[in-house]
PDB file of C-alpha atoms and ligand atoms in Angstrom:
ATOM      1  CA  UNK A  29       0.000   0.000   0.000  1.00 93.00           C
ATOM      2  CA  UNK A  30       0.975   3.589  -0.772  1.00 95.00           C
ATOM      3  CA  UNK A  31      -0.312   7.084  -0.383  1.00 96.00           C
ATOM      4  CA  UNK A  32       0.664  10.266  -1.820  1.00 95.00           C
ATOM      5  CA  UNK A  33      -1.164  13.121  -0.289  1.00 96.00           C
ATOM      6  CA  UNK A  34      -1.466  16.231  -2.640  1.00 95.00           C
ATOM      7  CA  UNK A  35      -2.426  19.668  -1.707  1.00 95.00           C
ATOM      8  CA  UNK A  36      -5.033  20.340  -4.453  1.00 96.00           C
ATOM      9  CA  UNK A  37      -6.515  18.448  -7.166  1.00 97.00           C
ATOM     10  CA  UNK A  38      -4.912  19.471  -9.956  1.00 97.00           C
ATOM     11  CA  UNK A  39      -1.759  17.955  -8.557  1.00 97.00           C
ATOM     12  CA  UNK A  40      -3.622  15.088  -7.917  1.00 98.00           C
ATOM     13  CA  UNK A  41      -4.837  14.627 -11.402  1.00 98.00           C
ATOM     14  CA  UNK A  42      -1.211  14.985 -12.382  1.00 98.00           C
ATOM     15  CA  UNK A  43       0.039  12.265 -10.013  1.00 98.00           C
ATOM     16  CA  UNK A  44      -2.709   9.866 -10.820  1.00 98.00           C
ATOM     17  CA  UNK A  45      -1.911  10.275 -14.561  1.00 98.00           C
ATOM     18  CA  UNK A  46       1.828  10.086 -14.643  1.00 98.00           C
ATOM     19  CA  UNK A  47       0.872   6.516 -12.935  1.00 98.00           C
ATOM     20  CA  UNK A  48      -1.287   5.688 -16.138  1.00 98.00           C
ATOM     21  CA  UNK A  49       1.375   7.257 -18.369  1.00 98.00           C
ATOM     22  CA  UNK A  50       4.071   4.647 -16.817  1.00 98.00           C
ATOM     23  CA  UNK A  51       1.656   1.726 -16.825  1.00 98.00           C
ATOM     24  CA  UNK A  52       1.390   2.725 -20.741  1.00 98.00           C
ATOM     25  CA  UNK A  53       5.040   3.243 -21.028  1.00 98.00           C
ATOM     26  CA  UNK A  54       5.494  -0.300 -20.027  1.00 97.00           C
ATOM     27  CA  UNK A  55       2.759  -1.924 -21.903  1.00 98.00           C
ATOM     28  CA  UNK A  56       1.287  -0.072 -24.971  1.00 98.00           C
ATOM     29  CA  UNK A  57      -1.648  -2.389 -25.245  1.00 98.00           C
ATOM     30  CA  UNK A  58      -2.726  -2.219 -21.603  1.00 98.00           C
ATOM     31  CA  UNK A  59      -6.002  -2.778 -20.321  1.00 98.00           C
ATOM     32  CA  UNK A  60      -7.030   0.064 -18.017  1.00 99.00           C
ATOM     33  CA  UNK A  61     -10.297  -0.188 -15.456  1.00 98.00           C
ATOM     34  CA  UNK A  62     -11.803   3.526 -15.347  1.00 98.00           C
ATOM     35  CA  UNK A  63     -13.933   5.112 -12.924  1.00 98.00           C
ATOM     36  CA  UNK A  64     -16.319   7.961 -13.427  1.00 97.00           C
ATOM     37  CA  UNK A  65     -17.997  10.559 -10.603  1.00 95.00           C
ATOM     38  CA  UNK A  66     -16.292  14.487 -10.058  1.00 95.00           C
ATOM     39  CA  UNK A  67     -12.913  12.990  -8.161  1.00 97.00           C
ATOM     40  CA  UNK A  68     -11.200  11.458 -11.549  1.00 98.00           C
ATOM     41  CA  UNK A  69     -11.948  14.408 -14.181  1.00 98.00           C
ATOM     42  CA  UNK A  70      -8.233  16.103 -13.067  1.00 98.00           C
ATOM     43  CA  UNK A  71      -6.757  12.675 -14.549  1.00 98.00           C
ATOM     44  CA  UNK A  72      -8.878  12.677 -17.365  1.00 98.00           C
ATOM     45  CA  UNK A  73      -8.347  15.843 -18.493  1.00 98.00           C
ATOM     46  CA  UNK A  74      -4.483  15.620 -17.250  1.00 98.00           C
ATOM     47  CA  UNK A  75      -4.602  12.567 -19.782  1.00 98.00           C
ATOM     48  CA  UNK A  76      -5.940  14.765 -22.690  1.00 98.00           C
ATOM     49  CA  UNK A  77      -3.437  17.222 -21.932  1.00 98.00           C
ATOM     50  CA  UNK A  78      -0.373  14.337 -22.497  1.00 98.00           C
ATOM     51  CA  UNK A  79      -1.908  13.197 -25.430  1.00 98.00           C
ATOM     52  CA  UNK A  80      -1.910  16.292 -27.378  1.00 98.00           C
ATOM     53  CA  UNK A  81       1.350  17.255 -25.966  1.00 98.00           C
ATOM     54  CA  UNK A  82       3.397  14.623 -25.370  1.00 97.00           C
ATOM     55  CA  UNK A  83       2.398  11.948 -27.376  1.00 97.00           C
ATOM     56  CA  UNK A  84       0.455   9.756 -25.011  1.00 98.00           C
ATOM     57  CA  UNK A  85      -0.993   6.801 -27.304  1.00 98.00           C
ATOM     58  CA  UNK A  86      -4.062   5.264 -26.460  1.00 98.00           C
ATOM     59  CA  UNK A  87      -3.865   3.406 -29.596  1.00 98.00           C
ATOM     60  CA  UNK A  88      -3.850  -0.461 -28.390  1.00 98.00           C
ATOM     61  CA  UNK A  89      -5.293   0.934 -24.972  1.00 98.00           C
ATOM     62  CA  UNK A  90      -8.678  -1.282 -23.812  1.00 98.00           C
ATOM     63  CA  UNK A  91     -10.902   0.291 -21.099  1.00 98.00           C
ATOM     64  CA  UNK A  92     -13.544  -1.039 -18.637  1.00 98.00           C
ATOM     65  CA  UNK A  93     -15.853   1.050 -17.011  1.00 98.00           C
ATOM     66  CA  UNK A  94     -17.108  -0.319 -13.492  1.00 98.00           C
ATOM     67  CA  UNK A  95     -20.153   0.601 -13.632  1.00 98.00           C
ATOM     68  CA  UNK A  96     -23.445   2.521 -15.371  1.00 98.00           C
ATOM     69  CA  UNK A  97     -27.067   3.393 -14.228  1.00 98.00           C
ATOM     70  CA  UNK A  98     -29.461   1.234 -14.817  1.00 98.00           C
ATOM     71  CA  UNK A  99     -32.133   2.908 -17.560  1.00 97.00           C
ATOM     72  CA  UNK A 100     -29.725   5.811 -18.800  1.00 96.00           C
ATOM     73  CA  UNK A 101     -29.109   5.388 -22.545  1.00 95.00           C
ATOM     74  CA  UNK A 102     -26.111   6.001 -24.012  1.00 93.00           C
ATOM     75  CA  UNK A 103     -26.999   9.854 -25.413  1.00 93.00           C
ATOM     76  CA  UNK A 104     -28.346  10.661 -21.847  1.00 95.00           C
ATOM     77  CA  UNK A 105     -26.442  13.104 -20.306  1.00 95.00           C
ATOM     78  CA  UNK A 106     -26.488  11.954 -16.835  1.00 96.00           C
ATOM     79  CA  UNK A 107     -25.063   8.049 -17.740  1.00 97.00           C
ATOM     80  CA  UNK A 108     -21.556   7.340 -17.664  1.00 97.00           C
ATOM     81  CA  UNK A 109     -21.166   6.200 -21.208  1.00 98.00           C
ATOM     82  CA  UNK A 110     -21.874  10.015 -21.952  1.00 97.00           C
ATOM     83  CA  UNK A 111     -19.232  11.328 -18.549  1.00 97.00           C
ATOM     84  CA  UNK A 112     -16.182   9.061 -20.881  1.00 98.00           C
ATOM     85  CA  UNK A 113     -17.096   9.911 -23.923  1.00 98.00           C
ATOM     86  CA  UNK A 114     -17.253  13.627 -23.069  1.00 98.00           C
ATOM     87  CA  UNK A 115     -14.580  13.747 -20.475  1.00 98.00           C
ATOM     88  CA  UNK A 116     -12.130  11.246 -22.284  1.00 98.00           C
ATOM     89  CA  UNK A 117     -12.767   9.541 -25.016  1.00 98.00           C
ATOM     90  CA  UNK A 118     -13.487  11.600 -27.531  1.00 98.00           C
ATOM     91  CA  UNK A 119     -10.267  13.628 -27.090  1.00 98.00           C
ATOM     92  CA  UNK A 120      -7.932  10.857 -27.145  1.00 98.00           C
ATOM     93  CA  UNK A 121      -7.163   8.210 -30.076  1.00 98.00           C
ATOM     94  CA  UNK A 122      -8.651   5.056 -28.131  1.00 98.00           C
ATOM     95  CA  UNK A 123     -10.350   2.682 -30.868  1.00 98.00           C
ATOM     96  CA  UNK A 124     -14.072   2.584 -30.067  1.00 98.00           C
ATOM     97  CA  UNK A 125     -14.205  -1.484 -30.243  1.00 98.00           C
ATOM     98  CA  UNK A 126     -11.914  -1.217 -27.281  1.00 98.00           C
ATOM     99  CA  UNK A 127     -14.000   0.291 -24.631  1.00 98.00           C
ATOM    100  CA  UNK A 128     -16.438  -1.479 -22.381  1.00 98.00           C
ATOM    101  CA  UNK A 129     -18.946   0.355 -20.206  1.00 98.00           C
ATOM    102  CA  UNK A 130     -21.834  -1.434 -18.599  1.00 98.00           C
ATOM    103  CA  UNK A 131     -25.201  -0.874 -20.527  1.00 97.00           C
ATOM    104  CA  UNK A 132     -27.763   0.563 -18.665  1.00 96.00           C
ATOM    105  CA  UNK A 133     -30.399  -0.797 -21.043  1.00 97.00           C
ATOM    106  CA  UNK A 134     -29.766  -4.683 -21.905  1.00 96.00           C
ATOM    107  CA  UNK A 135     -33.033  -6.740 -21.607  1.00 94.00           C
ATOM    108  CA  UNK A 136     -30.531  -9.615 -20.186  1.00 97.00           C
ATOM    109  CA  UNK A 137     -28.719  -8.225 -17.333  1.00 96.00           C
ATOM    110  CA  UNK A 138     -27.709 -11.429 -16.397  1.00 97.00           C
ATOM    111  CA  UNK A 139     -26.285 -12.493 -19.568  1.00 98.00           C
ATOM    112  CA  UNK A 140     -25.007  -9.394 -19.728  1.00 98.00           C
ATOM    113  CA  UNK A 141     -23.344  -9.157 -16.982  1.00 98.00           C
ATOM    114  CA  UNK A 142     -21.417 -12.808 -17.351  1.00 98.00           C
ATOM    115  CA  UNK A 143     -20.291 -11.440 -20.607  1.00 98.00           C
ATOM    116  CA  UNK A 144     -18.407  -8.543 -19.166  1.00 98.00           C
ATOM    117  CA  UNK A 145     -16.739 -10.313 -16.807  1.00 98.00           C
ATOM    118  CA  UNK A 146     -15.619 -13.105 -19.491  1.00 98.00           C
ATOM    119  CA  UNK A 147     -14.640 -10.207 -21.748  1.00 98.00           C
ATOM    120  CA  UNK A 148     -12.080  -8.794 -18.758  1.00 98.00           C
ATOM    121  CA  UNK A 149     -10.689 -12.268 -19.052  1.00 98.00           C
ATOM    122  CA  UNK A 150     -10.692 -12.568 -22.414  1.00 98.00           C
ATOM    123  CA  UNK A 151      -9.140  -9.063 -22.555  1.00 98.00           C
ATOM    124  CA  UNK A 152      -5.941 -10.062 -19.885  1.00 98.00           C
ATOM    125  CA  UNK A 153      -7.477  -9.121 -17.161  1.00 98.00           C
ATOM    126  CA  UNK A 154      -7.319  -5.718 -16.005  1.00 98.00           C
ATOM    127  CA  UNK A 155      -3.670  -3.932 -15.649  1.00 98.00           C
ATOM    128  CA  UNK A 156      -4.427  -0.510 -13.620  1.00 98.00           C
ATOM    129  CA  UNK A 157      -7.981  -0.103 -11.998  1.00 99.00           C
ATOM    130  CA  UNK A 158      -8.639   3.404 -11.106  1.00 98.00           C
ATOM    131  CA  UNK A 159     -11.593   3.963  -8.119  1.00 98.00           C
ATOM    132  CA  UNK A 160     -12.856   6.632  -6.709  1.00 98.00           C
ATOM    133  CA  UNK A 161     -14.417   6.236  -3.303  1.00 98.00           C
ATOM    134  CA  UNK A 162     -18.470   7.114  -2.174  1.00 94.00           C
ATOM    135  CA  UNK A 163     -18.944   8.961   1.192  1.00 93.00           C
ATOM    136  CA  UNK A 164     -20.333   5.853   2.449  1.00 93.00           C
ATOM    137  CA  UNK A 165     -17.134   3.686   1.867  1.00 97.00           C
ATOM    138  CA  UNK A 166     -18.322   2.091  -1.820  1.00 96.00           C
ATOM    139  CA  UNK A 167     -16.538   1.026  -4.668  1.00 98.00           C
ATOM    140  CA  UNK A 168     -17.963   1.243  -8.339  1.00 98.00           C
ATOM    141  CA  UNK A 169     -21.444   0.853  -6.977  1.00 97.00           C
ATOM    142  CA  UNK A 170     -20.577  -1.819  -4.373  1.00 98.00           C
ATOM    143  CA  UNK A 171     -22.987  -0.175  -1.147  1.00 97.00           C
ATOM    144  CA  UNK A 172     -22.033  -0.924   1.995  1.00 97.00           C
ATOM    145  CA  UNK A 173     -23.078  -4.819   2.741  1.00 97.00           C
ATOM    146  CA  UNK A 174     -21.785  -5.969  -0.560  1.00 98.00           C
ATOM    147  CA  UNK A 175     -19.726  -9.016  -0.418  1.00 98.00           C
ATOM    148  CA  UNK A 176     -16.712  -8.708  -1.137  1.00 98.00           C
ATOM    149  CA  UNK A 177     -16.505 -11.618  -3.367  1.00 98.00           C
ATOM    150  CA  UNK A 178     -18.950  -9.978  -5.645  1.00 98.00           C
ATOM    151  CA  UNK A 179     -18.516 -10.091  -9.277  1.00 98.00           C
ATOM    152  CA  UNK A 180     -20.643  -7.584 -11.938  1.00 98.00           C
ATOM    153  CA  UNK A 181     -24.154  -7.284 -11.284  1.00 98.00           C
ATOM    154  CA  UNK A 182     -26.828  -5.261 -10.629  1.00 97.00           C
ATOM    155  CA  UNK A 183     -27.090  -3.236  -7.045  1.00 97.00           C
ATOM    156  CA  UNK A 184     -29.841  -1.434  -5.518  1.00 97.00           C
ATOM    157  CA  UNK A 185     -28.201   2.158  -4.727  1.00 96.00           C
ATOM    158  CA  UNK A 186     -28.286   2.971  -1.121  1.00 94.00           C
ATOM    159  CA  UNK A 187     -30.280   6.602   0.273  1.00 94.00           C
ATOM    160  CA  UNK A 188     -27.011   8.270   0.843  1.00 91.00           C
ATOM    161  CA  UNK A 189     -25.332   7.239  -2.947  1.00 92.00           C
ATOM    162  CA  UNK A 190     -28.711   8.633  -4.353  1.00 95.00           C
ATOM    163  CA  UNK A 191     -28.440  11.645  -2.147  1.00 94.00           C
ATOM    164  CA  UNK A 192     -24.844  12.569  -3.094  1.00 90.00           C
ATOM    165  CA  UNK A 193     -25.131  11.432  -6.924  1.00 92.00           C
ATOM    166  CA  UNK A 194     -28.192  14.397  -6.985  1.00 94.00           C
ATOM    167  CA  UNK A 195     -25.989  17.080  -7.446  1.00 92.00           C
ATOM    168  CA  UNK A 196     -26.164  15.683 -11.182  1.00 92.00           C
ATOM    169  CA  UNK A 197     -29.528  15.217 -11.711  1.00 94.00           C
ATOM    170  CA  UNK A 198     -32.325  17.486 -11.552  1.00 92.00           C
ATOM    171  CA  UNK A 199     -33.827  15.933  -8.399  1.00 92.00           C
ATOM    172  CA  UNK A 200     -32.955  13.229  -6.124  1.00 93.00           C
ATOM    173  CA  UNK A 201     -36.524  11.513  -7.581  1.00 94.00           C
ATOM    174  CA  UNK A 202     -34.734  11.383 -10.775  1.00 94.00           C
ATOM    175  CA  UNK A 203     -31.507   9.186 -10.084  1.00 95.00           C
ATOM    176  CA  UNK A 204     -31.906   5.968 -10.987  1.00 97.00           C
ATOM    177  CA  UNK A 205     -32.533   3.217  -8.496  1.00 97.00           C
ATOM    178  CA  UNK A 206     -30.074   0.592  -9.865  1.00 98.00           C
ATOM    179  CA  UNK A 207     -26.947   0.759 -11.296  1.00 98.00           C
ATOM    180  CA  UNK A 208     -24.996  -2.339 -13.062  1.00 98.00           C
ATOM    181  CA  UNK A 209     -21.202  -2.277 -11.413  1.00 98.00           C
ATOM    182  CA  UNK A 210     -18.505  -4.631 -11.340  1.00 98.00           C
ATOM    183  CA  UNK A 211     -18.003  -6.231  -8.140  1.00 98.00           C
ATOM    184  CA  UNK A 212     -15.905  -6.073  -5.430  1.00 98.00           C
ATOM    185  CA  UNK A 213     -14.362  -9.945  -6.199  1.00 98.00           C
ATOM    186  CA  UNK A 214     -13.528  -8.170  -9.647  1.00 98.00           C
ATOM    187  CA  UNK A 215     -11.830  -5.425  -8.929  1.00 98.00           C
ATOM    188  CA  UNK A 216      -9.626  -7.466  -6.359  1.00 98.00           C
ATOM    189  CA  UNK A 217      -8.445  -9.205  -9.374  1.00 98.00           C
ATOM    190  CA  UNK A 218      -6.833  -5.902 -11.364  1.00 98.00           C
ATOM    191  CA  UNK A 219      -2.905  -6.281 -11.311  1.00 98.00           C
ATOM    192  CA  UNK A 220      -2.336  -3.000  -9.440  1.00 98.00           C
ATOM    193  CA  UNK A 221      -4.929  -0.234  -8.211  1.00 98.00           C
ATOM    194  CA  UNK A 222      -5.169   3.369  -8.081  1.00 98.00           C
ATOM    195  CA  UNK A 223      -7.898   5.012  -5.692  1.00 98.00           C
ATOM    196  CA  UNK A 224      -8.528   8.843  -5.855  1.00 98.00           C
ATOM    197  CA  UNK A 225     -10.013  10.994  -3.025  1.00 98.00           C
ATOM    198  CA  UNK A 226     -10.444  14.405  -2.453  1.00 98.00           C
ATOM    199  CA  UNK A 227     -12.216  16.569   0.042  1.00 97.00           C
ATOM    200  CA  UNK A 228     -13.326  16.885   3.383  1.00 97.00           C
ATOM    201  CA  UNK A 229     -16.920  14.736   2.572  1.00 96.00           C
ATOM    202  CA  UNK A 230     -14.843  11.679   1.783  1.00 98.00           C
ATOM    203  CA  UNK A 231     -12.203  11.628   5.263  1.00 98.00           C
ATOM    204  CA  UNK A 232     -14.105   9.231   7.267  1.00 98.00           C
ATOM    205  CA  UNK A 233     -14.389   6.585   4.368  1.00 98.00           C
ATOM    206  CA  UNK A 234     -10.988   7.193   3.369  1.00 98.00           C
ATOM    207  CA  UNK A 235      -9.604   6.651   7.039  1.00 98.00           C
ATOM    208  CA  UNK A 236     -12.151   3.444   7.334  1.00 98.00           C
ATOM    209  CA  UNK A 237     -10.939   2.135   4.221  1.00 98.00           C
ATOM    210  CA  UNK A 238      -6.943   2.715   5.200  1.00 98.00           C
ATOM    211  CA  UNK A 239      -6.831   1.862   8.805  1.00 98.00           C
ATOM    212  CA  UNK A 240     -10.071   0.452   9.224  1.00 98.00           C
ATOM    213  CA  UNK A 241     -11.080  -3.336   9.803  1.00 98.00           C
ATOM    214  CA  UNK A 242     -11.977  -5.114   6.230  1.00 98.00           C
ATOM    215  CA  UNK A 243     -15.488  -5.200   6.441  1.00 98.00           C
ATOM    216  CA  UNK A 244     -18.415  -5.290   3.922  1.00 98.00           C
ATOM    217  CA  UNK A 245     -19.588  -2.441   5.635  1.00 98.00           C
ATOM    218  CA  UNK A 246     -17.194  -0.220   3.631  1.00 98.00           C
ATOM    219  CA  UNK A 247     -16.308  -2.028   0.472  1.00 98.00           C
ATOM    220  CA  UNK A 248     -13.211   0.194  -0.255  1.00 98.00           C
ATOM    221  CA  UNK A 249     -11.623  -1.202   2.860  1.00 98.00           C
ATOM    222  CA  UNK A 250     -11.158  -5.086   0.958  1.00 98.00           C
ATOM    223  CA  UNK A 251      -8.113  -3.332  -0.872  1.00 98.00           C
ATOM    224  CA  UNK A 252      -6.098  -4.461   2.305  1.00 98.00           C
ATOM    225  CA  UNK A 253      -6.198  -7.771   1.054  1.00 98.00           C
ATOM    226  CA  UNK A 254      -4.594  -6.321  -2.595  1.00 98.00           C
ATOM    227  CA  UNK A 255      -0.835  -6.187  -2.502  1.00 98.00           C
ATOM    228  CA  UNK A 256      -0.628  -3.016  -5.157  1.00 98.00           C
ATOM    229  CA  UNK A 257      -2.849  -0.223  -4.000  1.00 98.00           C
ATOM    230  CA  UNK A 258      -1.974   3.257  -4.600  1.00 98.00           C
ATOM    231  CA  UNK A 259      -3.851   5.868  -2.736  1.00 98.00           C
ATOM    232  CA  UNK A 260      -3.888   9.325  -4.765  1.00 98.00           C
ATOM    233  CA  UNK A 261      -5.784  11.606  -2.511  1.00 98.00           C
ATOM    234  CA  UNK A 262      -5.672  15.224  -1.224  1.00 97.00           C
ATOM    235  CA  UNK A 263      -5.323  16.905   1.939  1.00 96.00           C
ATOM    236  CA  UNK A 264      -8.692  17.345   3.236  1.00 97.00           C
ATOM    237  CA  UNK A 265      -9.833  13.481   2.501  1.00 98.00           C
ATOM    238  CA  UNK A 266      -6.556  12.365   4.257  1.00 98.00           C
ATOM    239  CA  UNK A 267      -7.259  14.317   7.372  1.00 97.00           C
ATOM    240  CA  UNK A 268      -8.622  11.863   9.798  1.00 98.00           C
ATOM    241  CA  UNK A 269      -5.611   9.201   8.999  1.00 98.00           C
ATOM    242  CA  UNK A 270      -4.253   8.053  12.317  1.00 98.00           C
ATOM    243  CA  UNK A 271      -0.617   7.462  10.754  1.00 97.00           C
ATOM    244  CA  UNK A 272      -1.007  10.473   8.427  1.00 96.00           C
ATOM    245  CA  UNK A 273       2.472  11.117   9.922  1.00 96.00           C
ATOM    246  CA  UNK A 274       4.003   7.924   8.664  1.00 96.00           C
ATOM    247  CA  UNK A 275       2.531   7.935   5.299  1.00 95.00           C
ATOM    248  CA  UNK A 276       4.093  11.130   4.833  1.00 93.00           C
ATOM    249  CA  UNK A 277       7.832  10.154   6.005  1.00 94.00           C
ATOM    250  CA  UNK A 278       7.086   7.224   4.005  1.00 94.00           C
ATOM    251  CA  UNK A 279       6.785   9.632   1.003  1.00 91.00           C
ATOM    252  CA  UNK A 280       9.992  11.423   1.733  1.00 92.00           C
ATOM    253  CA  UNK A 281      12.420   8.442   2.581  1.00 93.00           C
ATOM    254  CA  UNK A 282      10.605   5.806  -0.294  1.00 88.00           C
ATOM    255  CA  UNK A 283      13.279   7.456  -3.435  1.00 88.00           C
ATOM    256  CA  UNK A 284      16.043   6.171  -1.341  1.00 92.00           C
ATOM    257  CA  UNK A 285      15.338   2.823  -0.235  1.00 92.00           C
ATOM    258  CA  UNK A 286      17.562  -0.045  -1.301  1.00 92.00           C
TER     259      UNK A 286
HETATM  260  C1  GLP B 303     -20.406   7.025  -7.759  1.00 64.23           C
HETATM  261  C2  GLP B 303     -19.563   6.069  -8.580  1.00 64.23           C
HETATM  262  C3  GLP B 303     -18.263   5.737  -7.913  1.00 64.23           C
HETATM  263  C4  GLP B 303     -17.583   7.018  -7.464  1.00 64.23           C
HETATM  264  C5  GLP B 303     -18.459   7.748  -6.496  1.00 64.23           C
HETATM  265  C6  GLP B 303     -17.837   9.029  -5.966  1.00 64.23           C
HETATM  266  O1  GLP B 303     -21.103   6.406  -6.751  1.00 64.23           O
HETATM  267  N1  GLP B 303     -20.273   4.849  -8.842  1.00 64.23           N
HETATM  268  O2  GLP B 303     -17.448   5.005  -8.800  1.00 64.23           O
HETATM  269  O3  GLP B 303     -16.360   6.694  -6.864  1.00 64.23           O
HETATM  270  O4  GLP B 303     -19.652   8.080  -7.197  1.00 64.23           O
HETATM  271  O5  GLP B 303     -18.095  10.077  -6.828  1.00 64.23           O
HETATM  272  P1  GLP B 303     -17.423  11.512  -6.758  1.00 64.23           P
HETATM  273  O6  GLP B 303     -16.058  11.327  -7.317  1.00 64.23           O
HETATM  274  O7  GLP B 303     -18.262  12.369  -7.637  1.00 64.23           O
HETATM  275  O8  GLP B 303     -17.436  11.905  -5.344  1.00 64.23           O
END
């Protein structure tokens, strides 16, 4: 596990992406897990921003979303097929057979959502899964209570997800019910991890999820059992770490360990 505590966002965005930029570096054709909600857009748009400057190739890149409402075409505004298309995708040269989002509107979620999980497979498996974190603890749409064994499926959103998620909808009435996510079982299985945080709304679940026990209760905190997490999160979310302290020696010393 690692942390690197940021003062703002924007430096945040550009940590988190020079993390994607070295997974690419290493392997052109990786397969990247991607994450929607307001904490990630500084990455995104720090990802546009090395694309058209510097080259960054998206080319052979393959993308999984973890999640989408349930009921939200494509064209509507509010699902996240619409957030990466207008927030990454359509600024960067990734080949449109190579992304996966969940579809908000099969008539077989079922079958759909065995397929996505056998296309992860068939894909490699995921390289670099990037999370943000809900105020309640969740992952993707994994509510607290979720087992952490869970693969993609569809979840009933919890009163406090709907509550937070209104801020981009017109009403609280109008955010969908269920969402389709990957589970918590499949996002155990991505090669390394990368969650984001910022703010003072998201301390508590970031401290529960650090330093507190793994429980279903907060989903975030079964990336203890991961060996390669990286926590990319700002000072205000980090502010009720006990070893705050530590992870920030930890920062300083890490360049010169043997
Ligand atoms: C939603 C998404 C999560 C995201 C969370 C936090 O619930 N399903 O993947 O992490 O929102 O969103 P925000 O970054 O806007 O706080």
């Amino acid at each position: 596990m690692e942390i690197i505590v940021n003062d703002n966002v924007e430096e945040m965005g550009r940590a988190a992406a020079r993390v994607v930029a070295r997974t690419l570096n290493c392997k052109p054709n990786a397969v990247l897990g991607l994450a929607t909600g307001s904490t990630p857009l500084t990455l995104y748009q720090e990802l546009v921003r090395l694309h058209n400057e510097e080259g960054l190739d998206f080319s052979q890149v393959t993308t999984f979303n973890l999640d989408e409402y349930v009921g939200l075409t494509r064209k509507d505004a509010q699902s996240y097929h619409y957030f990466m298309h207008e927030n990454l995708f359509k600024h960067i040269n990734i080949a449109t057979q190579n992304i996966y989002i969940p579809s908000g509107t099969t008539d077989n979620y079922e079958a759909f959502c065995k397929w996505y999980e056998q296309r992860i497979v068939e894909c490699g498996g995921i390289d670099l899964q990037i999370l943000g974190i809900g105020s309640d603890g969740h992952i993707a749409f994994n509510e607290p209570s979720s087992s952490l064994g869970s693969r993609t499926r569809i979840k009933t959103l919890a009163r406090q997800t709907i509550e937070d998620n209104a801020r981009f909808f017109d009403s609280a009435e109008a955010v969908p019910v269920y969402a389709i996510t990957m589970g918590v079982g499949t996002i155990l299985e991505a090669r390394q991890i990368m969650l984001l945080a910022n703010g003072r709304n998201k301390a508590k679940a970031v401290a529960e999820a650090i330093e507190g026990p793994v429980t279903s209760m907060i989903t975030a905190s079964a990336l203890q059992l991961h060996s390669d997490v990286l926590y990319v999160i700002d000072r205000e979310s980090a502010r009720e770490l006990k070893m705050l302290d530590y992870y920030e020696w930890v920062q300083t010393k890490m360049p010169d360990a043997p």
